[in-house]
Short mmCIF file of C-alpha atoms in Angstrom, two decimals:
data_model
loop_
_atom_site.label_atom_id
_atom_site.label_comp_id
_atom_site.label_asym_id
_atom_site.label_seq_id
_atom_site.Cartn_x
_atom_site.Cartn_y
_atom_site.Cartn_z
CA MET A 1 40.51 6.87 10.37
CA LEU A 2 41.54 6.17 6.81
CA ILE A 3 39.79 2.83 6.94
CA TRP A 4 36.55 4.56 8.07
CA LYS A 5 36.80 7.15 5.28
CA SER A 6 37.08 4.38 2.72
CA LEU A 7 34.22 2.40 4.25
CA ARG A 8 31.94 5.39 4.91
CA PRO A 9 30.48 5.68 1.38
CA TYR A 10 29.54 1.94 1.49
CA ALA A 11 28.08 2.22 5.02
CA SER A 12 26.14 5.31 4.01
CA GLY A 13 24.75 3.52 0.94
CA PHE A 14 23.75 0.59 2.98
CA VAL A 15 21.86 2.66 5.45
CA ARG A 16 20.15 4.68 2.73
CA PHE A 17 19.08 1.49 0.85
CA LEU A 18 17.91 -0.11 4.17
CA HIS A 19 15.75 2.93 4.69
CA ILE A 20 14.37 2.65 1.25
CA SER A 21 13.61 -1.07 1.92
CA TYR A 22 11.74 -0.06 5.04
CA ILE A 23 9.65 2.49 3.20
CA GLU A 24 8.88 -0.01 0.37
CA ALA A 25 7.86 -2.75 2.92
CA LYS A 26 5.75 -0.28 4.80
CA ALA A 27 4.00 0.79 1.54
CA GLN A 28 3.32 -2.88 0.66
CA ASN A 29 1.67 -3.39 4.01
CA ARG A 30 -0.26 -0.07 4.17
CA GLY A 31 -3.81 -0.28 5.29
CA SER A 32 -3.14 -2.92 7.90
CA HIS A 33 -2.69 -2.20 11.67
CA LEU A 34 0.41 -4.31 12.10
CA GLY A 35 2.17 -3.07 8.97
CA ILE A 36 5.61 -4.59 8.40
CA LEU A 37 5.12 -6.76 11.51
CA TRP A 38 3.09 -9.05 9.29
CA ILE A 39 6.41 -10.23 7.83
CA PRO A 40 7.68 -11.94 11.06
CA LEU A 41 4.16 -12.78 12.14
CA SER A 42 3.50 -14.73 9.05
CA SER A 43 6.83 -16.62 9.51
CA LEU A 44 5.80 -17.35 13.12
CA MET A 45 2.39 -18.77 12.17
CA PHE A 46 3.66 -20.91 9.32
CA SER A 47 6.64 -22.22 11.32
CA ALA A 48 4.30 -23.13 14.20
CA MET A 49 2.01 -25.00 11.81
CA LEU A 50 4.91 -26.94 10.34
CA ALA A 51 6.20 -27.80 13.82
CA LEU A 52 2.86 -29.07 15.00
CA VAL A 53 1.92 -30.99 11.91
CA PHE A 54 5.29 -32.48 10.88
CA ARG A 55 6.73 -33.33 14.27
CA HIS A 56 7.07 -37.12 14.14
CA SER A 57 9.75 -37.94 16.49
CA ASP A 58 9.87 -38.01 20.31
CA SER A 59 13.61 -37.53 20.23
CA MET A 60 13.17 -33.80 20.21
CA PRO A 61 10.78 -31.78 22.53
CA LEU A 62 8.12 -29.76 20.77
CA THR A 63 9.63 -26.44 21.80
CA ASP A 64 13.07 -27.44 20.50
CA PHE A 65 11.58 -28.65 17.20
CA PHE A 66 9.67 -25.37 16.83
CA PHE A 67 12.84 -23.28 17.14
CA TYR A 68 14.50 -25.77 14.75
CA VAL A 69 11.73 -25.18 12.18
CA LEU A 70 11.53 -21.43 12.81
CA ALA A 71 15.28 -20.90 12.30
CA GLY A 72 15.22 -23.14 9.22
CA TYR A 73 12.09 -21.52 7.65
CA ILE A 74 13.43 -18.05 8.19
CA PHE A 75 16.60 -18.75 6.39
CA TRP A 76 14.79 -20.73 3.73
CA SER A 77 12.72 -17.70 2.98
CA PHE A 78 15.93 -15.76 2.37
CA ILE A 79 17.22 -18.55 0.07
CA SER A 80 13.88 -18.72 -1.81
CA ASP A 81 13.78 -14.95 -2.33
CA THR A 82 17.33 -15.16 -3.69
CA LEU A 83 16.42 -17.70 -6.29
CA THR A 84 12.96 -16.76 -7.31
CA GLY A 85 13.41 -12.99 -6.94
CA SER A 86 16.36 -12.87 -9.17
CA THR A 87 14.94 -14.39 -12.38
CA ASP A 88 14.02 -11.07 -14.04
CA VAL A 89 16.05 -8.40 -12.28
CA VAL A 90 17.75 -6.92 -15.40
CA GLN A 91 14.73 -7.60 -17.63
CA ASN A 92 12.22 -5.83 -15.47
CA ARG A 93 14.23 -3.37 -13.37
CA PHE A 94 16.43 -1.71 -15.98
CA GLU A 95 14.47 1.58 -15.91
CA PHE A 96 14.58 1.54 -12.14
CA ALA A 97 18.31 1.29 -12.13
CA VAL A 98 18.64 4.12 -14.71
CA HIS A 99 16.20 6.37 -12.78
CA ASN A 100 18.11 5.86 -9.48
CA ASN A 101 21.52 6.10 -11.16
CA LEU A 102 22.47 2.53 -10.11
CA THR A 103 25.27 0.52 -11.49
CA LEU A 104 24.69 -3.10 -12.37
CA LEU A 105 26.17 -4.17 -9.09
CA GLY A 106 24.25 -1.40 -7.29
CA LEU A 107 20.98 -2.89 -8.57
CA PHE A 108 21.75 -6.28 -7.29
CA GLY A 109 23.01 -4.76 -4.02
CA LYS A 110 19.73 -2.92 -3.56
CA LEU A 111 17.71 -6.12 -3.99
CA LEU A 112 20.15 -7.93 -1.60
CA ILE A 113 19.32 -5.23 1.04
CA ASP A 114 15.62 -5.73 0.45
CA ARG A 115 16.17 -9.45 1.23
CA MET A 116 18.30 -8.71 4.26
CA PHE A 117 15.69 -6.24 5.58
CA GLU A 118 12.96 -8.99 5.69
CA PHE A 119 15.53 -11.42 7.07
CA PHE A 120 16.49 -9.06 9.86
CA LEU A 121 12.85 -8.70 10.82
CA ASN A 122 12.45 -12.50 11.00
CA LEU A 123 15.78 -12.87 12.79
CA ALA A 124 14.64 -10.32 15.45
CA LEU A 125 11.53 -12.50 15.98
CA LEU A 126 13.74 -15.59 16.50
CA ILE A 127 16.01 -13.79 18.94
CA VAL A 128 13.12 -12.37 21.03
CA LEU A 129 11.42 -15.76 21.28
CA LEU A 130 14.66 -17.46 22.33
CA ILE A 131 15.29 -14.87 25.01
CA ILE A 132 11.73 -15.35 26.29
CA MET A 133 11.36 -19.08 26.04
CA GLN A 134 14.93 -20.58 25.98
CA PRO A 135 17.43 -17.88 27.00
CA GLY A 136 20.02 -20.61 27.86
CA ARG A 137 20.30 -21.48 24.18
CA ILE A 138 22.11 -18.29 23.21
CA GLY A 139 25.70 -18.90 24.06
CA GLY A 140 29.23 -18.08 22.73
CA GLU A 141 28.24 -19.44 19.28
CA VAL A 142 26.38 -16.20 18.70
CA ILE A 143 29.75 -14.58 17.90
CA LEU A 144 29.45 -16.29 14.61
CA LEU A 145 26.44 -14.23 13.64
CA MET A 146 28.42 -11.56 11.82
CA PRO A 147 30.51 -13.94 9.80
CA PHE A 148 27.33 -15.77 8.96
CA LEU A 149 25.66 -12.54 7.72
CA ALA A 150 28.66 -11.73 5.57
CA LEU A 151 28.75 -15.26 4.14
CA ILE A 152 25.09 -15.27 3.11
CA SER A 153 25.33 -11.77 1.71
CA ILE A 154 28.09 -12.44 -0.74
CA THR A 155 26.63 -15.80 -1.58
CA SER A 156 23.11 -14.35 -2.17
CA ILE A 157 24.29 -11.59 -4.49
CA SER A 158 26.50 -14.12 -6.43
CA VAL A 159 23.67 -16.54 -6.87
CA ALA A 160 21.25 -13.81 -7.85
CA TYR A 161 23.47 -12.54 -10.69
CA LEU A 162 24.15 -16.16 -11.91
CA VAL A 163 20.42 -16.95 -11.91
CA ASN A 164 19.46 -13.78 -13.77
CA LEU A 165 22.19 -14.35 -16.33
CA LEU A 166 20.89 -17.85 -16.87
CA THR A 167 17.35 -16.56 -17.47
CA ILE A 168 18.59 -13.84 -19.85
CA PHE A 169 20.11 -16.51 -22.17
CA TYR A 170 17.43 -19.20 -21.47
CA PRO A 171 14.05 -17.51 -20.61
CA ASP A 172 12.30 -20.85 -19.96
CA MET A 173 14.61 -21.31 -16.93
CA LYS A 174 12.66 -18.70 -15.05
CA SER A 175 9.72 -21.15 -14.61
CA LEU A 176 12.00 -24.07 -14.04
CA ILE A 177 13.83 -22.19 -11.21
CA ARG A 178 10.50 -21.43 -9.52
CA VAL A 179 9.39 -24.99 -9.67
CA GLY A 180 12.82 -26.19 -8.55
CA THR A 181 12.79 -23.96 -5.58
CA ARG A 182 9.47 -25.31 -4.43
CA PHE A 183 10.86 -28.81 -4.91
CA LEU A 184 14.02 -27.88 -2.95
CA PHE A 185 12.00 -26.75 -0.05
CA PHE A 186 10.61 -30.24 0.54
CA VAL A 187 13.94 -32.05 0.10
CA SER A 188 15.85 -29.71 2.44
CA PRO A 189 15.74 -30.15 6.29
CA VAL A 190 13.47 -27.07 6.85
CA PHE A 191 10.52 -28.91 8.66
CA TRP A 192 12.15 -32.37 9.13
CA SER A 193 15.08 -33.00 11.37
CA ALA A 194 18.41 -33.87 9.86
CA ALA A 195 19.34 -35.50 13.16
CA ASP A 196 16.73 -38.18 12.59
CA SER A 197 18.01 -38.96 9.07
CA VAL A 198 20.31 -41.86 9.89
CA GLY A 199 19.55 -43.73 6.66
CA GLY A 200 17.55 -43.79 3.49
CA ALA A 201 16.68 -40.97 1.24
CA ARG A 202 16.78 -38.23 3.84
CA ALA A 203 20.31 -39.21 4.93
CA PHE A 204 21.38 -38.89 1.25
CA LEU A 205 19.61 -35.40 0.99
CA VAL A 206 21.32 -34.20 4.19
CA GLN A 207 24.71 -35.22 2.86
CA TYR A 208 24.47 -34.09 -0.77
CA ASN A 209 22.02 -31.21 -0.63
CA PRO A 210 24.01 -27.89 -0.40
CA ALA A 211 20.98 -26.22 1.13
CA ALA A 212 21.19 -28.51 4.12
CA TYR A 213 24.68 -27.25 5.09
CA PHE A 214 23.54 -23.55 4.86
CA LEU A 215 20.32 -24.22 6.80
CA SER A 216 22.36 -25.62 9.68
CA LEU A 217 24.44 -22.42 10.05
CA PRO A 218 21.86 -20.12 11.75
CA ARG A 219 20.73 -23.02 13.93
CA GLN A 220 24.27 -23.35 15.11
CA VAL A 221 24.65 -19.63 15.68
CA PHE A 222 21.80 -19.55 18.14
CA GLY A 223 22.51 -22.93 19.83
CA ILE A 224 19.60 -24.83 18.29
CA GLN A 225 22.08 -27.27 16.79
CA PRO A 226 25.56 -28.20 18.10
CA LEU A 227 28.44 -26.36 16.47
CA GLU A 228 29.81 -28.32 13.54
CA ALA A 229 32.99 -27.15 11.82
CA THR A 230 32.33 -29.47 8.78
CA ALA A 231 29.08 -27.59 7.90
CA TRP A 232 30.94 -24.25 7.98
CA LEU A 233 33.76 -25.46 5.89
CA ILE A 234 31.50 -26.98 3.21
CA ALA A 235 29.36 -23.75 3.18
CA LEU A 236 32.46 -21.69 2.84
CA SER A 237 33.70 -23.79 0.01
CA LEU A 238 30.34 -23.65 -1.83
CA SER A 239 30.18 -19.93 -1.25
CA GLY A 240 33.69 -19.46 -2.60
CA PHE A 241 32.94 -21.47 -5.74
CA LEU A 242 29.61 -19.46 -6.34
CA CYS A 243 31.41 -16.21 -5.81
CA ALA A 244 34.30 -16.99 -8.12
CA ALA A 245 31.79 -18.26 -10.83
CA ALA A 246 29.68 -15.06 -10.42
CA PHE A 247 32.79 -12.86 -10.65
CA VAL A 248 34.00 -14.46 -13.86
CA ALA A 249 30.42 -14.30 -15.23
CA TYR A 250 30.18 -10.64 -14.38
CA LEU A 251 33.48 -9.77 -16.08
CA LYS A 252 32.43 -11.53 -19.30
CA SER A 253 28.85 -10.29 -19.39
CA ARG A 254 28.66 -6.90 -17.84
CA SER A 255 29.00 -4.96 -21.08
CA PHE A 256 26.24 -7.02 -22.67
CA VAL A 257 23.91 -6.88 -19.64
CA ARG A 258 24.34 -3.07 -19.23
CA ASN A 259 23.11 -2.55 -22.75
CA LEU A 260 20.22 -5.01 -22.46
CA LYS A 261 16.84 -3.33 -22.78
#
């Protein structure tokens, strides 16, 4: 009971911000018949195109490769939004935070929930399609879904703060981050299979690209890839490092950032 009382304000805030995210997404898609369903529908169409055009190996059936690409693209969208959507949070949303009586962490938390809302819509699409087309894929690994969501949440908000702090001190980094994110899309195993990368440049990218380890996690959760403890340990280590760096950066910069106008 005491635990619930301490957690209740956070749960209430999460639900309130999630509802606001829904209203904002609905407003952005007003005038269309499908409304917010365009979010998962666009992910579906783009993933299907990638799966059809870039499938180059007979080692994986087309349906399996489609789910490989869909799971990767859905999570890549979350990664991309974390990077490119955090370059000007403090610079452009200061008045929004003041108007809504948000703290600095509250502002970044609100934007995290916006990203999670779209991610949940896309994740619902993936789950529905798996149940319809390949129900046998969803097994005991799905129990890792909640730890996965917790891991990407704390990592996303940490990266968002570090990115924004970087662009405050070095404004030109905003354009560089956007270009770098597009570049990272092509060098990460989103639409090409890591399983086929047994040598050459792709094998190097799979081994040394941090995004590759994070992209494998949702695929493992839903049985699209075999469970691999190494990927989880590396992702946890990277997340721990980013969270620690963001915490130190926040302690040293919060007074300056709060007064930034």
